[in-house]
């Protein structure tokens, strides 16, 4: 749908968190090479570097308002609008507000740190990278055992579906292509324990994090007494989920247009928008604004990827033949960054 200014803001922030995590927390070396504009990649060299002092940020991310309780609250028009039920500026709902800035920053570091994976080589960001619209630019994602990022990643186990973008996931009701997770916390643990993705085990993750003096300090700083003496995978997932809740892109030409800037679209873009929402194309029936998804699933008959046939979609979860080929309707924000498409 659009290429948003927010992407540039987050990209700078992500690169900082990415190299910090790779260099310091998992004791991995970070030799940068460009694979996209201003985006860095990591080679697969052995561990070599360590740091002992880190401080979590107390500031809120862009688009959030820090209130008297010290927490960050969503401050986007779609959440404060009086137009709650219909129209182009329909209000979006959120599952959680009042996020701790230190939990957010800790989640950002964890998101980019391969220490969570079984062999310390794969991070969340490998499949959800800012260079590829918080996806990975692959028709089928590549998990454990591989090297590199995005389409250039090689040597790893092939995941039977593509990696969905996680922009605006704070507002989604269903997660994963088949909608099997309802919360970001549950979703974060899925790839972590998948034998073909991050290939980690609960006991190993907790042992590594609790024995890492840097992380023990950071978790104590972010969670305080709520740790109860131990960092668990549930607490790790909470931090990652809170970071993901800040991945919001509501600063496109479209948003400027619907909030009153009548010159935001050029002539061709306005024609395209009118066709998109017309009765002729009916695109907006499945992809209505502002998220450009109904937050539901649908069967549209998209063919299986020939590399990985017979994906039954939600039938695998429910056993219902009627749900064969039923997949989540993706949002279209930042769609220019997230090819190739479909599950």
XYZ file of C-alpha atoms in Angstrom:
343
model
C 0.000 0.000 0.000
C 2.731 2.470 0.857
C 6.283 3.042 1.903
C 6.135 4.842 5.223
C 8.416 7.380 6.846
C 8.190 5.347 10.027
C 10.283 2.661 8.329
C 13.301 4.983 8.218
C 12.945 5.820 11.900
C 12.712 2.193 12.977
C 15.481 1.069 10.612
C 18.012 3.299 12.349
C 16.838 2.080 15.730
C 16.863 -1.560 14.629
C 20.391 -1.494 13.245
C 21.624 -0.174 16.571
C 19.811 -2.917 18.484
C 20.829 -5.542 15.945
C 24.578 -4.982 16.170
C 24.422 -4.405 19.925
C 22.798 -7.775 20.451
C 25.022 -9.679 18.057
C 28.223 -8.125 19.312
C 27.617 -8.103 22.991
C 24.956 -10.316 24.457
C 25.390 -13.556 22.556
C 29.154 -13.034 22.350
C 29.011 -13.179 18.558
C 31.133 -11.141 16.192
C 29.365 -8.681 13.920
C 31.065 -7.959 10.631
C 28.763 -5.717 8.681
C 28.044 -6.032 4.988
C 25.393 -4.158 3.079
C 22.512 -6.211 1.679
C 20.117 -3.294 1.249
C 20.149 0.461 1.717
C 21.627 1.166 5.153
C 20.876 -2.357 6.367
C 23.580 -4.562 7.810
C 24.063 -8.309 7.760
C 26.172 -10.666 9.870
C 28.684 -13.218 8.730
C 28.876 -16.607 10.421
C 32.166 -16.161 12.212
C 32.735 -17.571 15.719
C 32.036 -15.720 18.991
C 34.618 -13.186 20.065
C 33.266 -10.022 21.697
C 31.746 -9.255 25.086
C 30.447 -6.180 26.920
C 29.610 -5.691 30.576
C 27.682 -2.399 30.824
C 24.343 -1.588 29.156
C 21.552 0.819 30.101
C 17.969 0.491 28.890
C 16.261 3.496 27.365
C 13.657 5.410 29.374
C 12.226 7.270 26.371
C 9.120 6.159 24.516
C 9.220 5.247 20.805
C 7.900 7.626 18.162
C 4.105 7.785 18.196
C 3.834 7.044 21.914
C 3.147 9.456 24.775
C 4.876 9.066 28.121
C 2.469 9.763 30.972
C 2.885 10.394 34.674
C 3.179 6.711 35.530
C 6.302 6.537 33.369
C 4.707 4.244 30.782
C 4.259 4.707 27.035
C 0.751 5.090 25.593
C -0.346 4.928 21.976
C -0.771 8.418 20.558
C -2.034 7.779 17.037
C -5.139 9.331 15.535
C -6.725 5.965 14.842
C -6.774 5.298 18.582
C -7.977 8.740 19.672
C -10.527 9.363 16.909
C -14.206 9.828 17.747
C -15.076 8.009 14.521
C -15.225 4.619 16.192
C -17.394 2.399 14.056
C -17.095 3.143 10.349
C -15.420 5.169 7.660
C -11.864 5.645 6.477
C -10.665 6.675 9.934
C -12.149 3.758 11.818
C -10.749 3.330 15.280
C -8.443 0.372 15.860
C -8.424 -1.664 19.044
C -5.406 -2.618 21.096
C -4.820 -5.513 23.450
C -2.456 -3.652 25.774
C -1.519 -0.051 26.484
C 0.755 1.642 28.985
C 3.978 -0.094 27.992
C 7.145 0.205 30.047
C 9.865 1.934 27.985
C 12.532 -0.292 29.528
C 10.587 -3.460 28.705
C 10.219 -2.179 25.148
C 13.951 -1.568 24.857
C 14.792 -4.928 26.403
C 12.424 -6.575 23.924
C 14.169 -4.741 21.082
C 17.542 -6.138 22.169
C 16.150 -9.672 22.544
C 14.478 -9.438 19.145
C 17.857 -9.001 17.463
C 19.868 -11.374 19.628
C 20.520 -14.934 18.367
C 21.286 -16.049 21.924
C 17.678 -17.256 22.152
C 18.127 -19.848 19.406
C 19.398 -23.337 20.003
C 22.781 -22.760 18.348
C 23.078 -19.010 19.060
C 22.845 -18.178 15.350
C 19.235 -17.189 14.645
C 17.299 -14.179 15.957
C 13.709 -13.036 15.494
C 15.079 -10.400 13.119
C 16.373 -13.000 10.687
C 12.776 -13.641 9.590
C 11.389 -10.193 10.475
C 13.993 -7.749 9.227
C 13.431 -4.011 8.635
C 15.113 -4.298 5.235
C 12.226 -6.484 4.084
C 9.237 -4.773 5.694
C 9.646 -6.800 8.907
C 9.511 -9.966 6.806
C 12.433 -11.714 5.089
C 11.925 -11.333 1.338
C 11.587 -15.089 0.801
C 8.728 -17.208 -0.540
C 9.578 -19.787 2.134
C 11.458 -18.717 5.236
C 14.692 -20.372 6.271
C 15.311 -21.378 9.862
C 18.011 -23.078 11.889
C 21.354 -23.982 10.374
C 21.453 -21.179 7.830
C 23.658 -18.143 7.338
C 22.756 -14.623 6.241
C 19.524 -12.669 5.896
C 16.617 -12.497 3.522
C 16.838 -13.953 0.006
C 20.604 -14.381 0.465
C 20.209 -16.708 3.444
C 21.503 -20.208 2.654
C 22.045 -23.603 4.210
C 19.203 -23.657 6.726
C 16.060 -25.717 7.160
C 13.205 -24.501 4.976
C 10.052 -23.377 6.793
C 6.869 -24.447 4.968
C 5.430 -20.915 4.821
C 6.594 -17.374 4.203
C 7.333 -15.013 7.053
C 4.455 -12.536 7.554
C 5.292 -8.910 8.223
C 4.882 -7.883 11.852
C 4.108 -4.227 11.224
C 1.016 -3.250 13.244
C 0.690 -6.670 14.897
C -0.463 -4.931 18.077
C -3.847 -4.534 16.399
C -4.270 -8.056 15.004
C -6.637 -10.656 16.434
C -5.010 -13.648 14.729
C -1.304 -14.396 14.433
C 0.557 -16.798 12.146
C -0.875 -17.514 8.689
C -3.330 -20.002 10.146
C -4.307 -17.787 13.087
C -3.235 -20.346 15.673
C -1.988 -17.735 18.178
C -4.169 -15.036 19.722
C -1.497 -13.091 21.623
C 1.944 -11.788 20.736
C 3.375 -13.573 23.753
C 2.136 -16.933 22.456
C 3.335 -16.130 18.955
C 6.854 -15.296 20.166
C 7.266 -18.734 21.714
C 6.155 -20.618 18.586
C 9.253 -20.041 16.391
C 11.498 -20.191 19.448
C 10.678 -23.846 20.119
C 10.105 -24.949 16.526
C 12.767 -27.527 15.545
C 13.043 -26.029 12.049
C 13.085 -22.387 13.120
C 15.009 -21.266 16.225
C 15.224 -24.845 17.536
C 15.512 -23.884 21.208
C 14.425 -25.669 24.364
C 12.832 -23.929 27.330
C 15.414 -25.097 29.839
C 18.343 -24.093 27.626
C 16.966 -20.612 26.924
C 16.355 -19.912 30.584
C 19.784 -21.262 31.547
C 21.572 -19.075 28.989
C 19.724 -15.903 29.929
C 19.942 -16.429 33.698
C 23.674 -17.106 33.459
C 24.315 -14.026 31.334
C 25.203 -11.202 33.760
C 24.269 -8.500 31.255
C 20.787 -9.905 30.734
C 20.232 -10.524 34.434
C 20.899 -6.823 35.015
C 18.670 -5.729 32.127
C 15.732 -7.928 33.157
C 16.034 -6.742 36.736
C 16.010 -3.154 35.516
C 12.970 -3.721 33.287
C 10.853 -6.059 35.445
C 12.026 -5.376 38.997
C 10.347 -7.520 41.633
C 8.110 -9.190 39.054
C 10.970 -11.527 38.153
C 10.533 -13.539 41.358
C 14.187 -14.464 41.219
C 14.206 -16.114 37.771
C 13.948 -15.059 34.143
C 11.461 -17.395 32.463
C 10.593 -17.830 28.792
C 7.201 -16.257 29.546
C 8.941 -13.083 30.760
C 11.233 -13.134 27.720
C 8.165 -13.411 25.467
C 6.494 -10.521 27.310
C 9.440 -8.222 26.603
C 9.605 -9.193 22.930
C 5.836 -8.779 22.580
C 5.918 -5.288 24.102
C 8.603 -4.285 21.629
C 6.537 -5.672 18.759
C 3.563 -3.634 19.973
C 5.523 -0.499 19.092
C 5.906 -1.480 15.416
C 3.242 0.892 14.168
C 3.130 2.455 10.696
C 0.420 5.102 10.493
C 2.381 7.809 8.662
C 1.804 7.064 4.983
C 0.369 9.191 2.200
C -2.910 7.410 2.805
C -2.994 8.466 6.458
C -2.198 12.065 5.595
C -4.983 12.034 3.011
C -7.733 10.653 5.254
C -6.777 13.015 8.069
C -7.280 16.078 5.912
C -4.352 16.580 3.539
C -6.218 16.510 0.232
C -2.976 16.937 -1.707
C -1.227 13.921 -0.165
C -2.142 11.689 -3.147
C -1.067 12.539 -6.662
C -3.617 12.127 -9.449
C -2.730 8.518 -10.273
C -2.687 7.480 -6.612
C -6.123 8.991 -6.043
C -7.484 7.143 -9.072
C -6.006 3.928 -7.745
C -7.512 4.510 -4.315
C -10.956 5.064 -5.804
C -10.675 1.887 -7.880
C -9.444 -0.023 -4.826
C -12.548 0.852 -2.809
C -15.014 0.607 -5.705
C -17.754 -1.978 -6.216
C -15.899 -3.047 -9.355
C -12.795 -4.386 -7.593
C -14.114 -4.795 -4.031
C -10.526 -4.900 -2.695
C -11.595 -3.176 0.487
C -14.042 -5.940 1.396
C -11.118 -8.028 2.615
C -8.624 -5.211 3.084
C -10.523 -2.299 4.648
C -8.720 0.647 6.220
C -7.063 1.544 8.448
C -5.243 -1.793 8.862
C -6.216 -2.978 5.371
C -7.326 -6.329 6.733
C -10.550 -7.589 8.275
C -8.543 -9.385 10.962
C -10.188 -12.583 9.758
C -9.324 -15.585 7.600
C -10.502 -16.449 4.104
C -10.299 -19.136 1.420
C -9.306 -17.557 -1.886
C -7.855 -20.545 -3.707
C -4.252 -19.355 -3.805
C -2.135 -22.210 -5.198
C 0.393 -23.938 -2.958
C 4.041 -23.069 -3.281
C 5.414 -25.785 -5.578
C 8.399 -26.231 -3.267
C 6.078 -27.182 -0.398
C 2.759 -28.676 -1.508
C -0.487 -29.529 0.270
C -0.693 -26.782 2.881
C -4.197 -27.285 4.281
C -4.289 -24.027 6.262
C -6.730 -23.956 9.160
C -7.938 -27.464 8.362
C -4.730 -28.651 10.011
C -5.818 -26.936 13.235
C -9.507 -27.774 13.271
C -9.851 -30.960 11.250
C -12.676 -29.291 9.339
C -12.623 -29.993 5.611
C -14.508 -26.740 5.031
C -11.459 -24.791 6.254
C -9.006 -26.348 3.791
C -6.928 -23.512 2.330
C -8.194 -21.031 4.928
C -5.515 -18.457 5.821
C -5.289 -15.121 7.581
C -6.026 -12.058 5.477
C -2.825 -10.013 5.657
C -2.725 -6.269 6.124
C -1.477 -4.327 3.126
C 0.507 -1.635 4.884
C 4.118 -1.497 3.659
C 3.216 -4.045 0.999
C 5.839 -2.622 -1.354
C 8.453 -3.880 1.107
C 7.142 -7.390 1.769
C 7.246 -9.372 -1.481
C 6.897 -12.191 -2.386
C 3.267 -12.475 -1.366
C 0.775 -15.012 -0.021
C 1.477 -17.711 2.543
